[in-house]
XYZ file of C-alpha atoms in Angstrom:
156
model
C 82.382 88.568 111.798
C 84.150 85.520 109.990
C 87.611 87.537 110.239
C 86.687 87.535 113.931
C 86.283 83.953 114.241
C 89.407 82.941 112.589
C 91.669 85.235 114.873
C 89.403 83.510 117.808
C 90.580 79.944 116.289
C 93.686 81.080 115.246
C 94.486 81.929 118.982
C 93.020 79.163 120.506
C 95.334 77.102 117.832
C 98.350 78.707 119.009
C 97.882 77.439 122.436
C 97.690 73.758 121.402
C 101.667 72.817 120.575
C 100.364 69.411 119.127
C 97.091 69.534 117.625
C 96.766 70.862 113.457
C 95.370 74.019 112.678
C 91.819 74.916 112.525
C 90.031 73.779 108.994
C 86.834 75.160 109.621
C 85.438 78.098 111.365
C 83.824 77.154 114.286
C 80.276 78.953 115.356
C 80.929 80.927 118.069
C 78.726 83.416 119.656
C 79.775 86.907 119.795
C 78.794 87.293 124.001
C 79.622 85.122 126.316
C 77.518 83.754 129.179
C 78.421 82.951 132.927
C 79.185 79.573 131.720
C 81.507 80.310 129.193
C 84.084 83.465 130.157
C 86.293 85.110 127.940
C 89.671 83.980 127.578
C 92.091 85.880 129.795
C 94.072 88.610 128.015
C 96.699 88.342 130.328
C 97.999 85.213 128.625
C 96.842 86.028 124.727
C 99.861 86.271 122.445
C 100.463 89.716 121.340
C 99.822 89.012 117.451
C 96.235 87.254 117.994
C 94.461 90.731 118.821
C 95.354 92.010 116.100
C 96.006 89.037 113.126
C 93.465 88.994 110.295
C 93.285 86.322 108.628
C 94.875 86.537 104.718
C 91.770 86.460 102.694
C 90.084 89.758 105.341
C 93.794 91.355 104.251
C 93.393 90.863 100.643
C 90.293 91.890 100.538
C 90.633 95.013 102.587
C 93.945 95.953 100.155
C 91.720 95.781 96.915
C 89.106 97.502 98.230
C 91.883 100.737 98.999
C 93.232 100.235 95.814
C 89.710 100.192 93.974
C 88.617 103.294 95.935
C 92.451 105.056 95.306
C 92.010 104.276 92.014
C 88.505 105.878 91.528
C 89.238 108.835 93.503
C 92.636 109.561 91.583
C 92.135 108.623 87.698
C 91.228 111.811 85.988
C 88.092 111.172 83.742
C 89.008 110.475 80.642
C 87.758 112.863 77.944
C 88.551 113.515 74.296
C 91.340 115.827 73.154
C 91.964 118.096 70.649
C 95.930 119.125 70.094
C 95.714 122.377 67.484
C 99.614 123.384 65.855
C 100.529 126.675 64.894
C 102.666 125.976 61.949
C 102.331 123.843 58.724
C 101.989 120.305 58.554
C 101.155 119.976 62.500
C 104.286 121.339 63.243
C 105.532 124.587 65.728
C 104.135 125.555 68.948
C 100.892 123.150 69.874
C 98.344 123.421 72.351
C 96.175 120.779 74.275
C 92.337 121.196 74.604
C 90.314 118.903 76.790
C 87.701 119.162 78.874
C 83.935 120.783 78.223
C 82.897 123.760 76.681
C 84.092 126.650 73.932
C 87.426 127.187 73.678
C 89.998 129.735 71.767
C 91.998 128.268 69.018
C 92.872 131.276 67.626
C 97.080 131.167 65.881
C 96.781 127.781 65.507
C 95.814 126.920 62.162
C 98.557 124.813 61.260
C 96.576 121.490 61.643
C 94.913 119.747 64.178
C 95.004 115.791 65.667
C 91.432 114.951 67.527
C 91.499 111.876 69.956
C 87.589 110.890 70.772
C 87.510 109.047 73.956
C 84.400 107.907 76.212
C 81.758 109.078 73.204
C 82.903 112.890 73.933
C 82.497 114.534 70.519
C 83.593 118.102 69.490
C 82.937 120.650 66.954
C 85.248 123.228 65.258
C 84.180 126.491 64.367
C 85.662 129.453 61.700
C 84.954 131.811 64.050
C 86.853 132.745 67.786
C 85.080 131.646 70.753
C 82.630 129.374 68.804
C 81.148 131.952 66.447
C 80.049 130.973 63.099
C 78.042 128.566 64.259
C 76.297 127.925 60.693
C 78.515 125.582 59.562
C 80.900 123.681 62.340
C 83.078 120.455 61.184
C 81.341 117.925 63.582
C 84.338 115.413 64.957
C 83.333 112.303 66.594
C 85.889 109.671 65.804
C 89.788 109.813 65.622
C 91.108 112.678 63.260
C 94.347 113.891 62.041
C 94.573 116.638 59.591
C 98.033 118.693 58.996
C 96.927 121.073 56.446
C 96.100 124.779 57.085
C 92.749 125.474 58.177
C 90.223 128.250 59.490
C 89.403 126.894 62.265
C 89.237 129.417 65.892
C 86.992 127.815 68.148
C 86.112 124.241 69.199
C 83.129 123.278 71.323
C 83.533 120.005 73.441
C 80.470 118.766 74.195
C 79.992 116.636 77.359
């Protein structure tokens, strides 16, 4: 409604060669009466129909880039990168995400990045068996030495 009554004003401006631009916004009703006809379209510059004023564009531009934004950042999760070879070096493999998953050959050392309070555990056993004793991991962790780990749960 306001960006309505600015392009009104805005328009009405335009027509005056002499006079300074609008300040305020002035109260106008949204129907008009007998008395009081529409301005004729015939004569309405071409830019007034469709002008907005710069604060309406501004805030219609953060409000795409606030929902683009929210509808393209991935959710950010914790991950675990496993190596295959000695000292966190060789082949490596990425796990994010929720669930029980397969480290199996990559026992080389392991680097755990805890993001957004998503802890993980790491189990001796393939597909999260050996569930008696799991290494619980719930802040940043780097370790390059050989291990027994074969599964990791990420708990969400």
């Amino acid at each position: 409604q306001t960006c309505l009554l600015l392009a009104i004003n805005k328009w009405e401006w335009m027509g005056r060669r002499n006079s300074s631009p609008p300040t305020q916004i002035a109260k106008r009703p949204l129907f008009f009466t007998p008395q009081r006809r529409p301005p004729p379209l015939l004569h309405q510059p071409e830019m007034a129909a469709t002008s907005k004023s710069p604060t309406c564009a501004a805030v219609a531009a953060l409000l795409a880039i606030v929902v683009a934004a929210t509808i393209a950042a991935p959710a950010s999760a914790s991950t675990l990168t496993v190596f295959e070879g000695p000292g966190c070096s060789g082949k490596s493999m990425d796990v994010n995400g929720c669930g029980c998953f397969n480290i199996t050959g990559y026992q080389g050392g392991f680097h755990f990045v805890y993001t957004e309070g998503q802890a993980a555990n790491l189990y001796c056993g393939a597909n999260c068996a050996c569930r008696f004793s799991p290494t619980h991991l719930n802040v940043e962790t780097r370790s390059c030495v050989a291990n027994d780990f074969k599964g990791v749960d990420m708990f969400c």
